[in-house]
mmCIF file of C-alpha atoms in Angstrom:
data_model
loop_
_atom_site.group_PDB
_atom_site.id
_atom_site.type_symbol
_atom_site.label_atom_id
_atom_site.label_comp_id
_atom_site.label_asym_id
_atom_site.label_seq_id
_atom_site.Cartn_x
_atom_site.Cartn_y
_atom_site.Cartn_z
ATOM 1 C CA UNK A 97 -0.396 -14.390 22.624
ATOM 2 C CA UNK A 98 -0.748 -12.271 25.769
ATOM 3 C CA UNK A 99 -1.053 -9.065 25.769
ATOM 4 C CA UNK A 100 1.358 -8.205 28.812
ATOM 5 C CA UNK A 101 4.154 -9.283 26.475
ATOM 6 C CA UNK A 102 3.116 -6.985 23.574
ATOM 7 C CA UNK A 103 1.037 -3.654 23.530
ATOM 8 C CA UNK A 104 -1.976 -4.103 21.771
ATOM 9 C CA UNK A 105 -1.240 -1.259 19.257
ATOM 10 C CA UNK A 106 2.474 -2.950 18.488
ATOM 11 C CA UNK A 107 0.506 -6.750 17.817
ATOM 12 C CA UNK A 108 -1.970 -4.612 15.163
ATOM 13 C CA UNK A 109 1.054 -2.896 14.215
ATOM 14 C CA UNK A 110 2.770 -6.174 13.610
ATOM 15 C CA UNK A 111 -0.357 -7.769 11.938
ATOM 16 C CA UNK A 112 -0.894 -4.658 9.275
ATOM 17 C CA UNK A 113 2.922 -5.611 8.207
ATOM 18 C CA UNK A 114 2.319 -9.072 7.895
ATOM 19 C CA UNK A 115 -1.040 -8.581 6.201
ATOM 20 C CA UNK A 116 0.456 -6.523 3.588
ATOM 21 C CA UNK A 117 3.680 -8.937 3.222
ATOM 22 C CA UNK A 118 1.030 -11.506 2.548
ATOM 23 C CA UNK A 119 -0.681 -9.050 -0.034
ATOM 24 C CA UNK A 120 2.427 -8.803 -1.879
ATOM 25 C CA UNK A 121 3.318 -12.070 -2.149
ATOM 26 C CA UNK A 122 -0.438 -13.127 -2.846
ATOM 27 C CA UNK A 123 -0.643 -10.532 -5.553
ATOM 28 C CA UNK A 124 2.749 -12.441 -7.244
ATOM 29 C CA UNK A 125 0.841 -15.908 -6.922
ATOM 30 C CA UNK A 126 -2.024 -14.658 -8.841
ATOM 31 C CA UNK A 127 -0.434 -12.492 -11.285
ATOM 32 C CA UNK A 128 1.721 -15.504 -12.676
ATOM 33 C CA UNK A 129 -1.643 -17.076 -13.225
ATOM 34 C CA UNK A 130 -3.929 -14.484 -14.444
ATOM 35 C CA UNK A 131 -4.057 -10.549 -16.311
ATOM 36 C CA UNK A 132 -3.597 -7.852 -14.257
ATOM 37 C CA UNK A 133 -6.914 -7.124 -14.809
ATOM 38 C CA UNK A 134 -8.615 -10.062 -13.716
ATOM 39 C CA UNK A 135 -6.106 -9.666 -10.523
ATOM 40 C CA UNK A 136 -7.447 -6.158 -9.885
ATOM 41 C CA UNK A 137 -11.109 -7.236 -10.533
ATOM 42 C CA UNK A 138 -11.231 -9.905 -7.833
ATOM 43 C CA UNK A 139 -8.558 -7.867 -5.233
ATOM 44 C CA UNK A 140 -11.584 -4.919 -5.606
ATOM 45 C CA UNK A 141 -13.645 -7.609 -4.175
ATOM 46 C CA UNK A 142 -11.968 -9.222 -1.829
ATOM 47 C CA UNK A 143 -11.561 -5.630 -0.462
ATOM 48 C CA UNK A 144 -15.225 -4.889 0.054
ATOM 49 C CA UNK A 145 -16.102 -7.029 3.206
ATOM 50 C CA UNK A 146 -13.594 -4.906 5.424
ATOM 51 C CA UNK A 147 -15.270 -1.704 4.068
ATOM 52 C CA UNK A 148 -19.120 -2.821 4.660
ATOM 53 C CA UNK A 149 -17.759 -3.670 8.178
ATOM 54 C CA UNK A 150 -16.648 -0.228 8.392
ATOM 55 C CA UNK A 151 -19.580 1.070 7.385
ATOM 56 C CA UNK A 152 -21.646 -1.097 9.617
ATOM 57 C CA UNK A 153 -19.686 0.226 12.584
ATOM 58 C CA UNK A 154 -20.358 4.028 11.426
ATOM 59 C CA UNK A 155 -24.203 3.030 10.951
ATOM 60 C CA UNK A 156 -23.854 4.126 7.350
ATOM 61 C CA UNK A 157 -23.444 7.851 8.130
ATOM 62 C CA UNK A 158 -20.460 8.060 6.092
ATOM 63 C CA UNK A 159 -21.440 10.658 3.482
ATOM 64 C CA UNK A 160 -19.819 13.916 5.723
ATOM 65 C CA UNK A 161 -18.176 16.570 3.863
ATOM 66 C CA UNK A 162 -17.942 17.045 0.028
ATOM 67 C CA UNK A 163 -14.174 17.602 -0.385
ATOM 68 C CA UNK A 164 -13.382 14.948 2.290
ATOM 69 C CA UNK A 165 -15.511 12.379 0.109
ATOM 70 C CA UNK A 166 -14.092 13.739 -3.566
ATOM 71 C CA UNK A 167 -10.893 13.511 -2.582
ATOM 72 C CA UNK A 168 -11.480 9.674 -0.857
ATOM 73 C CA UNK A 169 -12.711 8.837 -4.255
ATOM 74 C CA UNK A 170 -9.862 9.982 -6.025
ATOM 75 C CA UNK A 171 -7.517 8.393 -3.859
ATOM 76 C CA UNK A 172 -9.310 5.178 -4.510
ATOM 77 C CA UNK A 173 -9.332 5.389 -8.340
ATOM 78 C CA UNK A 174 -5.711 6.231 -8.467
ATOM 79 C CA UNK A 175 -4.567 3.734 -5.537
ATOM 80 C CA UNK A 176 -6.623 1.169 -8.005
ATOM 81 C CA UNK A 177 -4.677 2.694 -10.844
ATOM 82 C CA UNK A 178 -1.489 1.909 -9.145
ATOM 83 C CA UNK A 179 -2.226 -1.506 -8.046
ATOM 84 C CA UNK A 180 -3.269 -2.646 -11.620
ATOM 85 C CA UNK A 181 0.236 -1.565 -12.141
ATOM 86 C CA UNK A 182 1.479 -3.395 -9.659
ATOM 87 C CA UNK A 183 0.384 -6.671 -10.877
ATOM 88 C CA UNK A 184 1.489 -5.969 -14.289
ATOM 89 C CA UNK A 185 4.852 -5.796 -12.631
ATOM 90 C CA UNK A 186 4.446 -8.633 -10.957
ATOM 91 C CA UNK A 187 3.571 -10.613 -13.671
ATOM 92 C CA UNK A 188 6.738 -10.159 -15.431
ATOM 93 C CA UNK A 189 8.990 -9.356 -12.648
ATOM 94 C CA UNK A 190 10.132 -11.175 -9.249
ATOM 95 C CA UNK A 191 7.860 -10.277 -6.358
ATOM 96 C CA UNK A 192 11.066 -9.903 -4.373
ATOM 97 C CA UNK A 193 12.286 -7.099 -6.296
ATOM 98 C CA UNK A 194 9.367 -5.296 -7.132
ATOM 99 C CA UNK A 195 7.200 -5.379 -3.826
ATOM 100 C CA UNK A 196 10.671 -3.605 -2.410
ATOM 101 C CA UNK A 197 10.569 -1.398 -4.971
ATOM 102 C CA UNK A 198 6.686 -0.066 -4.985
ATOM 103 C CA UNK A 199 7.417 0.633 -1.206
ATOM 104 C CA UNK A 200 9.498 3.269 -2.261
ATOM 105 C CA UNK A 201 6.392 5.573 -2.784
ATOM 106 C CA UNK A 202 6.401 7.429 0.113
ATOM 107 C CA UNK A 203 9.542 8.900 -1.722
ATOM 108 C CA UNK A 204 6.955 10.993 -3.977
ATOM 109 C CA UNK A 205 4.634 11.795 -0.919
ATOM 110 C CA UNK A 206 7.104 13.553 0.557
ATOM 111 C CA UNK A 207 8.278 15.798 -2.546
ATOM 112 C CA UNK A 208 5.099 16.456 -3.188
ATOM 113 C CA UNK A 209 4.169 17.640 0.724
ATOM 114 C CA UNK A 210 7.535 19.849 0.211
ATOM 115 C CA UNK A 211 5.556 21.503 -3.260
ATOM 116 C CA UNK A 212 2.119 21.517 -2.213
ATOM 117 C CA UNK A 213 1.613 21.617 1.521
ATOM 118 C CA UNK A 214 4.888 23.323 1.884
ATOM 119 C CA UNK A 215 5.652 20.811 4.472
ATOM 120 C CA UNK A 216 9.754 20.887 5.328
ATOM 121 C CA UNK A 217 11.780 17.751 5.413
ATOM 122 C CA UNK A 218 13.573 17.090 8.193
ATOM 123 C CA UNK A 219 17.609 15.805 7.804
ATOM 124 C CA UNK A 220 16.067 11.812 8.304
ATOM 125 C CA UNK A 221 13.380 12.285 5.737
ATOM 126 C CA UNK A 222 16.199 13.706 3.233
ATOM 127 C CA UNK A 223 18.461 10.537 4.171
ATOM 128 C CA UNK A 224 15.531 8.169 3.273
ATOM 129 C CA UNK A 225 14.807 10.145 0.154
ATOM 130 C CA UNK A 226 18.523 9.633 -1.239
ATOM 131 C CA UNK A 227 18.493 5.911 0.089
ATOM 132 C CA UNK A 228 15.331 5.797 -1.854
ATOM 133 C CA UNK A 229 16.917 6.820 -5.147
ATOM 134 C CA UNK A 230 19.855 4.843 -4.710
ATOM 135 C CA UNK A 231 17.428 1.440 -3.631
ATOM 136 C CA UNK A 232 15.574 1.550 -7.064
ATOM 137 C CA UNK A 233 18.323 2.143 -9.180
ATOM 138 C CA UNK A 234 19.932 -0.862 -7.392
ATOM 139 C CA UNK A 235 17.156 -3.242 -7.441
ATOM 140 C CA UNK A 236 16.575 -2.661 -11.082
ATOM 141 C CA UNK A 237 20.000 -3.772 -12.054
ATOM 142 C CA UNK B 258 16.863 -1.775 -18.010
ATOM 143 C CA UNK B 259 14.167 -4.386 -16.790
ATOM 144 C CA UNK B 260 10.598 -4.374 -18.018
ATOM 145 C CA UNK B 261 9.019 -4.061 -14.740
ATOM 146 C CA UNK B 262 10.663 -1.188 -13.591
ATOM 147 C CA UNK B 263 8.266 1.480 -15.783
ATOM 148 C CA UNK B 264 5.517 -0.733 -14.317
ATOM 149 C CA UNK B 265 6.834 -0.478 -10.688
ATOM 150 C CA UNK B 266 7.412 3.348 -11.123
ATOM 151 C CA UNK B 267 3.753 3.802 -12.325
ATOM 152 C CA UNK B 268 2.826 2.276 -9.321
ATOM 153 C CA UNK B 269 5.182 4.475 -7.023
ATOM 154 C CA UNK B 270 4.067 7.728 -8.741
ATOM 155 C CA UNK B 271 0.024 6.973 -7.926
ATOM 156 C CA UNK B 272 0.391 5.856 -4.813
ATOM 157 C CA UNK B 273 2.637 8.991 -4.010
ATOM 158 C CA UNK B 274 -0.132 10.686 -5.003
ATOM 159 C CA UNK B 275 -2.870 8.622 -3.162
ATOM 160 C CA UNK B 276 -0.450 9.102 0.081
ATOM 161 C CA UNK B 277 -0.712 13.144 -0.536
ATOM 162 C CA UNK B 278 -4.486 13.127 -0.586
ATOM 163 C CA UNK B 279 -4.398 10.781 2.541
ATOM 164 C CA UNK B 280 -2.788 13.898 4.224
ATOM 165 C CA UNK B 281 -5.291 16.329 3.254
ATOM 166 C CA UNK B 282 -8.322 13.962 3.408
ATOM 167 C CA UNK B 283 -7.927 13.243 7.255
ATOM 168 C CA UNK B 284 -8.380 16.881 7.870
ATOM 169 C CA UNK B 285 -12.370 16.831 6.188
ATOM 170 C CA UNK B 286 -13.528 13.247 6.882
ATOM 171 C CA UNK B 287 -12.548 10.319 9.656
ATOM 172 C CA UNK B 288 -10.224 7.909 8.819
ATOM 173 C CA UNK B 289 -13.192 5.309 8.785
ATOM 174 C CA UNK B 290 -14.940 7.277 5.827
ATOM 175 C CA UNK B 291 -11.696 7.137 3.922
ATOM 176 C CA UNK B 292 -11.703 3.653 3.724
ATOM 177 C CA UNK B 293 -15.085 3.429 2.884
ATOM 178 C CA UNK B 294 -15.313 5.941 0.297
ATOM 179 C CA UNK B 295 -11.452 5.400 -1.358
ATOM 180 C CA UNK B 296 -12.820 1.447 -1.539
ATOM 181 C CA UNK B 297 -15.957 2.605 -3.506
ATOM 182 C CA UNK B 298 -13.147 4.748 -5.932
ATOM 183 C CA UNK B 299 -11.540 0.978 -6.368
ATOM 184 C CA UNK B 300 -15.622 0.019 -7.462
ATOM 185 C CA UNK B 301 -15.494 2.839 -9.855
ATOM 186 C CA UNK B 302 -12.682 1.277 -12.024
ATOM 187 C CA UNK B 303 -14.132 -2.058 -11.964
ATOM 188 C CA UNK B 304 -16.388 -1.930 -14.485
ATOM 189 C CA UNK B 305 -13.635 -0.720 -17.178
ATOM 190 C CA UNK B 306 -11.766 -4.256 -15.632
ATOM 191 C CA UNK B 307 -14.320 -6.429 -17.119
ATOM 192 C CA UNK B 308 -13.528 -5.130 -20.256
ATOM 193 C CA UNK B 309 -12.298 -8.102 -23.002
ATOM 194 C CA UNK B 310 -12.860 -11.319 -20.163
ATOM 195 C CA UNK B 311 -15.239 -13.507 -18.850
ATOM 196 C CA UNK B 312 -15.481 -14.895 -15.606
ATOM 197 C CA UNK B 313 -16.095 -18.383 -17.059
ATOM 198 C CA UNK B 314 -12.417 -18.433 -18.417
ATOM 199 C CA UNK B 315 -10.954 -18.610 -14.812
ATOM 200 C CA UNK B 316 -10.404 -21.633 -12.626
ATOM 201 C CA UNK B 317 -11.727 -21.432 -8.726
ATOM 202 C CA UNK B 318 -7.970 -21.273 -7.716
ATOM 203 C CA UNK B 319 -7.449 -18.121 -9.640
ATOM 204 C CA UNK B 320 -10.700 -16.272 -8.042
ATOM 205 C CA UNK B 321 -9.546 -17.534 -4.393
ATOM 206 C CA UNK B 322 -6.204 -16.107 -4.883
ATOM 207 C CA UNK B 323 -7.180 -12.950 -6.478
ATOM 208 C CA UNK B 324 -9.833 -12.155 -3.876
ATOM 209 C CA UNK B 325 -7.883 -12.776 -0.798
ATOM 210 C CA UNK B 326 -5.359 -10.686 -2.046
ATOM 211 C CA UNK B 327 -7.981 -7.816 -1.510
ATOM 212 C CA UNK B 328 -8.640 -9.413 2.095
ATOM 213 C CA UNK B 329 -4.891 -9.180 2.802
ATOM 214 C CA UNK B 330 -4.402 -5.913 2.203
ATOM 215 C CA UNK B 331 -7.960 -4.311 3.623
ATOM 216 C CA UNK B 332 -6.786 -6.229 6.502
ATOM 217 C CA UNK B 333 -3.408 -4.662 6.073
ATOM 218 C CA UNK B 334 -5.278 -1.295 6.262
ATOM 219 C CA UNK B 335 -7.784 -1.707 9.067
ATOM 220 C CA UNK B 336 -4.619 -3.167 11.522
ATOM 221 C CA UNK B 337 -2.750 -0.310 11.076
ATOM 222 C CA UNK B 338 -5.928 2.092 12.275
ATOM 223 C CA UNK B 339 -6.650 0.078 14.941
ATOM 224 C CA UNK B 340 -3.186 0.178 16.190
ATOM 225 C CA UNK B 341 -3.157 3.643 15.762
ATOM 226 C CA UNK B 342 -6.383 4.187 17.848
ATOM 227 C CA UNK B 343 -5.391 1.779 20.796
ATOM 228 C CA UNK B 344 -2.184 4.263 21.251
ATOM 229 C CA UNK B 345 0.133 3.744 18.874
ATOM 230 C CA UNK B 346 2.207 7.010 18.152
ATOM 231 C CA UNK B 347 2.285 7.629 14.263
ATOM 232 C CA UNK B 348 6.012 8.195 14.531
ATOM 233 C CA UNK B 349 6.550 4.526 15.416
ATOM 234 C CA UNK B 350 3.630 2.556 13.936
ATOM 235 C CA UNK B 351 4.004 3.845 10.695
ATOM 236 C CA UNK B 352 7.608 3.408 9.989
ATOM 237 C CA UNK B 353 6.871 -0.142 11.530
ATOM 238 C CA UNK B 354 4.743 -1.247 9.137
ATOM 239 C CA UNK B 355 6.788 0.358 6.189
ATOM 240 C CA UNK B 356 8.911 -2.915 6.373
ATOM 241 C CA UNK B 357 5.920 -5.172 5.056
ATOM 242 C CA UNK B 358 8.132 -5.937 1.821
ATOM 243 C CA UNK B 359 10.381 -7.872 3.667
ATOM 244 C CA UNK B 360 7.416 -9.987 4.352
ATOM 245 C CA UNK B 361 6.919 -10.372 0.653
ATOM 246 C CA UNK B 362 10.629 -11.305 0.030
ATOM 247 C CA UNK B 363 10.926 -14.012 2.697
ATOM 248 C CA UNK B 364 7.730 -15.854 1.076
ATOM 249 C CA UNK B 365 8.937 -15.153 -2.824
ATOM 250 C CA UNK B 366 12.434 -16.594 -1.473
ATOM 251 C CA UNK B 367 10.815 -19.756 0.743
ATOM 252 C CA UNK B 368 7.616 -20.426 -1.385
ATOM 253 C CA UNK B 369 8.470 -19.080 -5.085
ATOM 254 C CA UNK B 370 11.802 -20.089 -5.515
ATOM 255 C CA UNK B 371 12.896 -16.693 -6.082
ATOM 256 C CA UNK B 372 16.500 -16.064 -5.833
ATOM 257 C CA UNK B 373 18.605 -12.431 -5.486
ATOM 258 C CA UNK B 374 22.148 -11.879 -6.096
ATOM 259 C CA UNK B 375 24.130 -10.080 -3.083
ATOM 260 C CA UNK B 376 23.546 -6.593 -4.806
ATOM 261 C CA UNK B 377 20.016 -6.777 -4.986
ATOM 262 C CA UNK B 378 19.716 -8.098 -1.485
ATOM 263 C CA UNK B 379 21.369 -4.786 -0.304
ATOM 264 C CA UNK B 380 19.318 -3.104 -2.452
ATOM 265 C CA UNK B 381 15.908 -4.641 -0.983
ATOM 266 C CA UNK B 382 17.617 -3.962 2.816
ATOM 267 C CA UNK B 383 18.305 -0.193 1.446
ATOM 268 C CA UNK B 384 14.944 -0.061 0.307
ATOM 269 C CA UNK B 385 13.423 -1.116 3.456
ATOM 270 C CA UNK B 386 15.804 1.145 5.656
ATOM 271 C CA UNK B 387 14.582 4.327 3.272
ATOM 272 C CA UNK B 388 10.562 3.246 3.649
ATOM 273 C CA UNK B 389 11.386 3.697 7.761
ATOM 274 C CA UNK B 390 13.323 6.608 7.289
ATOM 275 C CA UNK B 391 10.708 8.927 5.129
ATOM 276 C CA UNK B 392 7.681 7.719 7.301
ATOM 277 C CA UNK B 393 9.528 9.489 10.254
ATOM 278 C CA UNK B 394 7.805 13.032 10.812
ATOM 279 C CA UNK B 395 8.932 15.295 12.998
ATOM 280 C CA UNK B 396 6.449 17.009 15.432
ATOM 281 C CA UNK B 397 6.121 20.272 13.127
ATOM 282 C CA UNK B 398 4.948 18.069 10.515
ATOM 283 C CA UNK B 399 2.186 16.740 12.140
ATOM 284 C CA UNK B 400 1.015 20.209 13.253
ATOM 285 C CA UNK B 401 1.343 21.713 9.574
ATOM 286 C CA UNK B 402 -0.927 18.673 8.482
ATOM 287 C CA UNK B 403 -3.593 19.666 10.897
ATOM 288 C CA UNK B 404 -3.838 22.814 9.598
ATOM 289 C CA UNK B 405 -3.574 22.139 6.049
#
């Protein structure tokens, strides 16, 4: 693909969107066949090569700030439990409803950011929040 | 109410908290380092997943699909990171990547024979619009994050 037609950042952003789309799809294909915890196990194994490549690039100087490290570890544990629930949902429901429904997690992030980081929502985000609530009700019908 | 909804809501809550932590964490360590340490967090959970199953019970196909799912997820994260590094404005790249469920929907309809009625299609589109709208941050918010 020519980089003249497509700026590099846009190409990467589109690739990110495609890979995550495939993640939802393969999650369904796998969850139909094996248990959520089995799925989560191999899912984690598959993540490691990319993390290892990043660690190599940083020459393994990755331990920096105590607070940063503990937050990141906690992020990983919570995200892992989240994908476990995602695979369990995919086992019993349609990927075409569950992928859009679970992608609404920023609704909680923006709400928590208002509470804990004292962020103020702009009008567009408030509109998005209402759309998220409405869509989850519709998807669950 | 559908059975999957509760599980999906658990994922939303956990991932929502992860999103909040992410905002704070990158003020302390680099995005590279976050990507590595958070994967170590995933590994912490691994031993608990092994309870009650033996690898010999699984077929090669199951193992390959599960592993590829992890590869796809990580590559997605890496590509977003690369995009931001190659000069993308977060206010454009992040809402764009929020459209990923559309790809899942298309693949599930095309290859898994999933069918949606009109109401559900409306719900899917509304969810996509919602994700994009929520990820549009105004400049003062990025400022607040930098100070948090």
